Structure formats: C-alpha cells, structure tokens
mmCIF file of C-alpha atoms and ligand atoms in Angstrom:
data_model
loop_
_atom_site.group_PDB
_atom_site.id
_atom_site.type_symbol
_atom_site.label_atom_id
_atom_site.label_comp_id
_atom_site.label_asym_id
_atom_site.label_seq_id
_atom_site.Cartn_x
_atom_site.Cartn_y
_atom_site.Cartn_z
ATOM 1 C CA UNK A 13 0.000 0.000 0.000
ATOM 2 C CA UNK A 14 1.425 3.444 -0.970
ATOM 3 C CA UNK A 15 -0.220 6.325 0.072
ATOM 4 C CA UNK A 16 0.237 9.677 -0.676
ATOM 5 C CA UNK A 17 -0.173 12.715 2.028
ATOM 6 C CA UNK A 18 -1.634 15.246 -0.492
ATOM 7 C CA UNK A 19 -4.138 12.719 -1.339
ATOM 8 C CA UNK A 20 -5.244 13.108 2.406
ATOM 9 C CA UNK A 21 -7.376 15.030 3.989
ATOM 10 C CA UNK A 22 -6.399 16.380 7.555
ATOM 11 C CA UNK A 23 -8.279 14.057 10.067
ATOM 12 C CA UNK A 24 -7.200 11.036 7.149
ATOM 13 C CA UNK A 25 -3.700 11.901 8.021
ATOM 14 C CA UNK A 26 -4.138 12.506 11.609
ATOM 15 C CA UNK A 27 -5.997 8.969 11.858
ATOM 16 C CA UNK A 28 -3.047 7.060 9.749
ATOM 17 C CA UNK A 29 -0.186 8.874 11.853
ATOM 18 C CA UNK A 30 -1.334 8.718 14.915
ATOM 19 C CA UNK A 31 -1.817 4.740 14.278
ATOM 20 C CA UNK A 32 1.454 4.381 13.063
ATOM 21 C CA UNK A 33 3.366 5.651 15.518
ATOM 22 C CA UNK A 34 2.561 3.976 18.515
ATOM 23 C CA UNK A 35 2.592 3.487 21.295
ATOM 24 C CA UNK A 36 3.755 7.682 22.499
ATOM 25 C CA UNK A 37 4.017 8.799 25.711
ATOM 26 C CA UNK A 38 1.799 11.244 26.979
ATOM 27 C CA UNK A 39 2.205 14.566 28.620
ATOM 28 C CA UNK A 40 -0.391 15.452 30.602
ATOM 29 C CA UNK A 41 0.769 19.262 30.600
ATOM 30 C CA UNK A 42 -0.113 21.698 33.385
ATOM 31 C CA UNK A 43 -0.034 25.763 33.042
ATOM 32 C CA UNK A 44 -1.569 28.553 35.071
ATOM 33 C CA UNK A 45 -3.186 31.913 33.578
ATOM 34 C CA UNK A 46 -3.547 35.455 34.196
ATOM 35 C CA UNK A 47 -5.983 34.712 36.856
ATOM 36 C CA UNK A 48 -4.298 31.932 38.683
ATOM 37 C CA UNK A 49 -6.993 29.096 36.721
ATOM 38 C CA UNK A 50 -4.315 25.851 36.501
ATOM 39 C CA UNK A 51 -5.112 24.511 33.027
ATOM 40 C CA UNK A 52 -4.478 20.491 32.344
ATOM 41 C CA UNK A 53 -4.476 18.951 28.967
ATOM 42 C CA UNK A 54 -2.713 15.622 27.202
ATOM 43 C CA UNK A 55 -0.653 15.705 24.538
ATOM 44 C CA UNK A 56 1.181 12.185 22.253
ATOM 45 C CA UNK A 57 2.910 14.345 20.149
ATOM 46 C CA UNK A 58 5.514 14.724 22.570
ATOM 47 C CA UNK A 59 9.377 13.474 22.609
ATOM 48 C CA UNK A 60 12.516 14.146 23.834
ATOM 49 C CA UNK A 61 14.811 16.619 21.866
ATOM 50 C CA UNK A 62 18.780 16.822 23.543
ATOM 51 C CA UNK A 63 20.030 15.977 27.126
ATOM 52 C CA UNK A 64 22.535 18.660 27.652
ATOM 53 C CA UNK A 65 20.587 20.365 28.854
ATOM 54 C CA UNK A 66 17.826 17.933 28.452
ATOM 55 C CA UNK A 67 15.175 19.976 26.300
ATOM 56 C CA UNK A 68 11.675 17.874 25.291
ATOM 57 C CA UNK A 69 8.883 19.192 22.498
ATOM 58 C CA UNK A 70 5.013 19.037 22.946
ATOM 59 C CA UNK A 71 3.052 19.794 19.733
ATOM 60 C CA UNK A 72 0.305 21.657 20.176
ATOM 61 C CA UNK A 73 -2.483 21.813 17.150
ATOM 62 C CA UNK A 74 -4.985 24.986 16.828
ATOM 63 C CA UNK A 75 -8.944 24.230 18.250
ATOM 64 C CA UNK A 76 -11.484 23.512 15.159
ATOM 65 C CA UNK A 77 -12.062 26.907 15.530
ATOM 66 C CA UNK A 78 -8.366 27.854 13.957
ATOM 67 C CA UNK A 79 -8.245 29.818 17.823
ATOM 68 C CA UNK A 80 -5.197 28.543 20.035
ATOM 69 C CA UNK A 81 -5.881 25.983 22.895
ATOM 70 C CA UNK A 82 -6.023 27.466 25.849
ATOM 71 C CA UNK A 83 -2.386 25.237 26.746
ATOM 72 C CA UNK A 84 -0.401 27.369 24.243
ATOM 73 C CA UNK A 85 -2.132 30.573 25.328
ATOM 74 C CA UNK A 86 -0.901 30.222 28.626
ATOM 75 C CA UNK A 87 2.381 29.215 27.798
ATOM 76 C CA UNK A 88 3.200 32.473 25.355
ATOM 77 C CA UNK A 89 1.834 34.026 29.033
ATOM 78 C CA UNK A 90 4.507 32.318 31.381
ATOM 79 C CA UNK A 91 7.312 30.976 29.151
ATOM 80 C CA UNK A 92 6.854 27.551 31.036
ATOM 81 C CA UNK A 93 4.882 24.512 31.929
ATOM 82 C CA UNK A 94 5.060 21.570 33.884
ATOM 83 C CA UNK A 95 5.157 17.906 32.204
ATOM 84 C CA UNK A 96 3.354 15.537 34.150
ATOM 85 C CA UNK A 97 3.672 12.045 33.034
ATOM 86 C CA UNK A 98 0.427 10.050 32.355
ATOM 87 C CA UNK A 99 0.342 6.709 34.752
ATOM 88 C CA UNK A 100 -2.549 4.079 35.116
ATOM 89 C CA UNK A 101 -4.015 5.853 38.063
ATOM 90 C CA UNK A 102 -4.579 8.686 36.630
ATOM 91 C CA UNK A 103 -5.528 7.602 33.026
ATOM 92 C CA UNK A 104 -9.111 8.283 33.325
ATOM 93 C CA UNK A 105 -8.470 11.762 35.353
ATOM 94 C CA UNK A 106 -6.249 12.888 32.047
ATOM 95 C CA UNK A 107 -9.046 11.858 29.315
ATOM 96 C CA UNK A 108 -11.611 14.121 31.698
ATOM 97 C CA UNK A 109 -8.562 16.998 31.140
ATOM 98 C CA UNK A 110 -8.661 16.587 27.246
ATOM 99 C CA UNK A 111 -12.503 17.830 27.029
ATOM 100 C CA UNK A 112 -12.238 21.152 25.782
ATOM 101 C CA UNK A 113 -13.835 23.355 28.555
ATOM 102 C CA UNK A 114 -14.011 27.420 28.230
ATOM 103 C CA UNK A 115 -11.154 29.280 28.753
ATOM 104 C CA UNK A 116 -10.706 29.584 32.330
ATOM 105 C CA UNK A 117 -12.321 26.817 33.528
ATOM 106 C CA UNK A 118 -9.861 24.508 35.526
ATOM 107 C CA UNK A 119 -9.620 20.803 34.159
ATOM 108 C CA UNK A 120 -7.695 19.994 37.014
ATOM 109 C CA UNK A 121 -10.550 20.372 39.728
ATOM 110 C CA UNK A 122 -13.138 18.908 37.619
ATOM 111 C CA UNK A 123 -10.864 15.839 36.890
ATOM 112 C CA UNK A 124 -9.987 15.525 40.862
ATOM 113 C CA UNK A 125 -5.870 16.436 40.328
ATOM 114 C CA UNK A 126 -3.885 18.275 42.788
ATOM 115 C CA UNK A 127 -1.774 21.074 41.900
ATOM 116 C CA UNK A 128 1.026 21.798 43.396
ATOM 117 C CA UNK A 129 3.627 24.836 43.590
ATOM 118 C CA UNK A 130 6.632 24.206 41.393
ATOM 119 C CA UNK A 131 10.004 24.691 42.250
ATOM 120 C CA UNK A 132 11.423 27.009 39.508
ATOM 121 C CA UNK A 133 8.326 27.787 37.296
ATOM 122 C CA UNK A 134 5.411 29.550 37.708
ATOM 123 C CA UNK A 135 3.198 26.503 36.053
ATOM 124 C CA UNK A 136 2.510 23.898 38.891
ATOM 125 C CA UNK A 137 2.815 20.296 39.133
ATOM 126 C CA UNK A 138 0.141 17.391 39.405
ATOM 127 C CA UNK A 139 1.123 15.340 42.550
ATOM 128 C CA UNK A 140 -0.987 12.436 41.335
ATOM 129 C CA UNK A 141 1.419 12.014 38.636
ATOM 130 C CA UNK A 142 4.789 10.303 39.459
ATOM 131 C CA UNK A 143 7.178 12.554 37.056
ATOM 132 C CA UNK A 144 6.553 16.158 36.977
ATOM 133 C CA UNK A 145 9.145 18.238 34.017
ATOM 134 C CA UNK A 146 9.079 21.650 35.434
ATOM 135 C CA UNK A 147 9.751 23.386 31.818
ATOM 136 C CA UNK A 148 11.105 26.562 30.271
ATOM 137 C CA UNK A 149 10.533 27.638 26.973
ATOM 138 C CA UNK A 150 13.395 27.433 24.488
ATOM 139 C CA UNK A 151 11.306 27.921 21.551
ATOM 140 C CA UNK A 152 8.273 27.540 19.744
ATOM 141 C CA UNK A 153 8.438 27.177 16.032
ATOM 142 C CA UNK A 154 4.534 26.880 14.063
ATOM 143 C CA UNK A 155 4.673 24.116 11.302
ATOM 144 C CA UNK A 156 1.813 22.803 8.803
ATOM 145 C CA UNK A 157 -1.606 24.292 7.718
ATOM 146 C CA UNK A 158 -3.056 24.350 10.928
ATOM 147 C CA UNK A 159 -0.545 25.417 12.459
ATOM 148 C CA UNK A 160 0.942 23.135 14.900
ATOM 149 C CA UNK A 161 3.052 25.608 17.740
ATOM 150 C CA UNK A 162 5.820 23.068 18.212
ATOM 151 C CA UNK A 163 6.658 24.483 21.316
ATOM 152 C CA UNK A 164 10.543 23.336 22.936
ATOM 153 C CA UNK A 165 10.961 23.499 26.345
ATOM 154 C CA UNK A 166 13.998 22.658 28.774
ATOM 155 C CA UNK A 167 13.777 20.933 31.644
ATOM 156 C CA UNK A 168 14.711 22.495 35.133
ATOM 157 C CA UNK A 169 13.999 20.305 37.414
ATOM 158 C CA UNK A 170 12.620 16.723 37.455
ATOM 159 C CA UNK A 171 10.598 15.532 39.905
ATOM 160 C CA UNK A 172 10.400 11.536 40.137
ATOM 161 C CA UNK A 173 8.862 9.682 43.337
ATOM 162 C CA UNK A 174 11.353 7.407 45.181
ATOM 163 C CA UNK A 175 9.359 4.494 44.745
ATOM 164 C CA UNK A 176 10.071 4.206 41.237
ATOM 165 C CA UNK A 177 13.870 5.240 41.083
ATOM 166 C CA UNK A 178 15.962 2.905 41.344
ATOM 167 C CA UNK A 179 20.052 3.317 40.216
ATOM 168 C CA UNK A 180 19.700 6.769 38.835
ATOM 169 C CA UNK A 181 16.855 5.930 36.442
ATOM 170 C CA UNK A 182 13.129 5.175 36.239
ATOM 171 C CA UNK A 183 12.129 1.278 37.095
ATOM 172 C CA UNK A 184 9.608 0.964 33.788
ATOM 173 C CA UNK A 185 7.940 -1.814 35.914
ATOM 174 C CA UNK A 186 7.143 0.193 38.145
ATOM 175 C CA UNK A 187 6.159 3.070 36.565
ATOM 176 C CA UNK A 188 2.993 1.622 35.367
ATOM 177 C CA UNK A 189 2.765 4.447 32.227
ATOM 178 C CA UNK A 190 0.258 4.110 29.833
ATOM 179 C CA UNK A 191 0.716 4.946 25.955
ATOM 180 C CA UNK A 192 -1.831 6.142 23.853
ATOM 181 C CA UNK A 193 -2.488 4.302 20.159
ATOM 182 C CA UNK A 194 -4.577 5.378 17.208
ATOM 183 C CA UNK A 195 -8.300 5.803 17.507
ATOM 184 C CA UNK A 196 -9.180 5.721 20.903
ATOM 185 C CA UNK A 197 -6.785 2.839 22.523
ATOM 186 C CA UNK A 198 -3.854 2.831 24.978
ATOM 187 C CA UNK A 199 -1.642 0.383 26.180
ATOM 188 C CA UNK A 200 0.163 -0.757 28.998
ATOM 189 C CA UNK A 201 3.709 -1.094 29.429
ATOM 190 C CA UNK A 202 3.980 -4.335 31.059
ATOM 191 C CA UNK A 203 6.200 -6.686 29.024
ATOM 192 C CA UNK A 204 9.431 -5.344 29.358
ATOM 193 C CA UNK A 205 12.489 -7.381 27.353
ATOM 194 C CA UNK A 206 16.111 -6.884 27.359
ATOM 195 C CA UNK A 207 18.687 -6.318 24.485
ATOM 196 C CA UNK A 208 21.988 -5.416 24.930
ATOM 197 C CA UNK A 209 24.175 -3.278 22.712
ATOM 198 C CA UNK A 210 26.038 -5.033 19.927
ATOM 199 C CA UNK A 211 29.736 -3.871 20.988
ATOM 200 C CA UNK A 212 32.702 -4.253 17.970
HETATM 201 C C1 FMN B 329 -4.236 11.113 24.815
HETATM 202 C C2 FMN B 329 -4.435 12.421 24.116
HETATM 203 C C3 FMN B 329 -3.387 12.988 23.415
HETATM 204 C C4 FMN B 329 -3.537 14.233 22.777
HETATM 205 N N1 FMN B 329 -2.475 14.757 22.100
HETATM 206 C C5 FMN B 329 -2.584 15.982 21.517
HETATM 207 C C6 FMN B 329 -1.467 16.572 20.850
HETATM 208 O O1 FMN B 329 -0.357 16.002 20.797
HETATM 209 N N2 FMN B 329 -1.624 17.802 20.297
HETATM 210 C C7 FMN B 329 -2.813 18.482 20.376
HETATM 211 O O2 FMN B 329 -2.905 19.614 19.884
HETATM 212 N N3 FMN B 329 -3.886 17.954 21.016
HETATM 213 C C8 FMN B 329 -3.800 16.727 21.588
HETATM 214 N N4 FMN B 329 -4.884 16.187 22.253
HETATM 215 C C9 FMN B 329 -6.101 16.996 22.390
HETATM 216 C C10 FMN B 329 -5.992 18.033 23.531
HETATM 217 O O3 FMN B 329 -5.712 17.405 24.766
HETATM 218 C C11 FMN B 329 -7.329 18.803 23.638
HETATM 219 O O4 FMN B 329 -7.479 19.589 22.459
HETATM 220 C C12 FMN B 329 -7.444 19.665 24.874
HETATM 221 O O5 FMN B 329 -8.790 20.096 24.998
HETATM 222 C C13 FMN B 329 -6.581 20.912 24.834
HETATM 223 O O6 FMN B 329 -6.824 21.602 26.023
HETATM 224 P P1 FMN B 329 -6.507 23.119 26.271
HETATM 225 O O7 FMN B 329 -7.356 23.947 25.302
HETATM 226 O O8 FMN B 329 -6.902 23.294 27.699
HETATM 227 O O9 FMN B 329 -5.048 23.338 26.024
HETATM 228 C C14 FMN B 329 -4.775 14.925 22.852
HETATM 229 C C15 FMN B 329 -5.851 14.334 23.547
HETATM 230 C C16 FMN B 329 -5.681 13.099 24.161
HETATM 231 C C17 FMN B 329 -6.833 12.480 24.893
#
C-alpha cells in the first residue's frame, strides 16, 4: 500500500499517523493563567529533543475553531509549563482533562488532580502524577496548515517519586505508564524485554 499525504485530507492523516506511531508517551501538561486558573491537557505528540541540557517538544495543534488551545495561550503568558507524566491511576483523570472546557475553567478540579507549587516555574505540578518536568521555553516554532506551535521546552527540574527510582533511572515496571495508540486505545507497558548493545 502506498499512500500519498496530499491525497489526504487532515483528520485522514491525523488517523493514519497517529496509528502508526505507537505506542507515544503522553504529557499530561499543566499551566496557570492570568488569573491563577491551573489549566491540564494531554498531549502524544511529545518526545525528547537533547540531554545537555535535556530539552523535550510538545506539539500543540490549533482548536477547530483555527483559535489557540487554551495550553499554548498560557504558555506564550509564562514561558513555562510543567510535564506531568500520564500513569494508570490517573488515566481516566487525564481523558476528563482533554474535554475542551471554556477558557478559564480549571480541568484539574473537575478531573480531581492536585496542583502543586513548582520549584522554579510559575506553572505547577500534578502530585498524582509520578514525574513532573518543570519546563522553560526554548522555543516555539509553528509548522503545517493548521498550524501546529511546536513548542521546545527545557527541563529544570525533574521531579520523580522514590518508589520508582531505582540506580539513577526510572524502574519501567514500576512506573505503570500508559501509551496512547490510534483511535481511541492505549496500552500498557507491562512486558518489558532486554537487548543489549552489539559492541565491535
Ligand atoms: C491522549 C491524548 C493525546 C492528545 N495529544 C494531543 C497533541 O499532541 N496535540 C494536540 O494539539 N492535542 C492533543 N490532544 C487533544 C488536547 O488534549 C485537547 O485539544 C485539549 O482540549 C486541549 O486543552 P486546552 O485547550 O486546555 O489546552 C490529545 C488528547 C488526548 C486524549
């Protein structure tokens, strides 16, 4: 099967990426306004960018109204946010964050998460969620039709919970994360292999 993108509408492509590249991670991001509202919302397109410093990218599409979402209207506000890192127990609380409630209307006390101050950033952190990215924007560059505000931001400061750190990095076992598919499916992480590198 070949398929040409400019054969495709919009939501066509959306649906055939989105299936394709599974399963992402998802960053359930948190930001504050003008009014001290905390806004919540998921995002999958979301990756890691450098380490040194370690600098992550959320991509953040306009509403079906071509206006921005009320995530990237908060971060042109601050210049942060706060990555909080979508687990089992609060996979239900996140889909409750992606409804797309008026401006000003905090997802996180209708979905029943906890904000909490941050240490560098103004944004705070979800203390259901057991790895919060406190984030400052490097950049935000707008791609596609839409656009998309790609927006880069570098970490400065992680926040993981003991229970899950084990020999400087995160036990995956542990973590219980869940990864969102196309359509409307997830998965869990919970067959974990081994390879090791292939040395000369
Ligand atoms: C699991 C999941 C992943 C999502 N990923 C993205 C994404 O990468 N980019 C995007 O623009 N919207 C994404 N959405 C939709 C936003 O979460 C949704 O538009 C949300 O209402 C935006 O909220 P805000 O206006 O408060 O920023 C995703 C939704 C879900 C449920």
């Amino acid at each position: 099967m070949r398929i040409d993108p400019k054969e495709l509408s919009k939501s066509q492509a959306y649906k055939l990426l989105i299936s394709a590249l599974i399963p992402r991670p998802i960053a359930l991001v948190s930001t504050i306004n003008e009014f001290g509202v905390v806004n919540v919302a998921p995002f999958s397109f979301f990756g890691g960018v450098s380490s040194k410093p370690p600098v992550i990218y959320i991509s953040i599409d306009r509403k079906r109204d071509g206006d921005k979402k009320d995530t990237l209207k908060n971060i042109e506000l601050n210049g942060d946010f706060v990555v909080n890192i979508v687990t089992e127990e609060i996979a239900e609380k996140m889909n409750i964050c992606a409804v797309d409630f008026p401006y000003g209307i905090s997802e996180a006390e209708i979905a029943g998460l906890t904000p909490v101050k941050s240490e560098i950033v103004k944004s705070p952190r979800i203390l259901e969620s057991p790895i919060n990215l406190e984030c400052k924007v490097v950049k935000i560059i707008e791609i596609g039709d839409s656009p998309n505000s790609v927006v880069f931001g570098e970490i400065v400061m992680f926040h993981v919970k003991d229970e899950i750190f084990e020999d400087e990095v995160v036990n995956p076992k542990k973590l219980k994360v869940v990864g969102r598919l196309g359509g409307n499916f997830y998965t869990f992480v919970d067959n974990v292999f081994e390879m090791k590198k292939i040395k000369l």
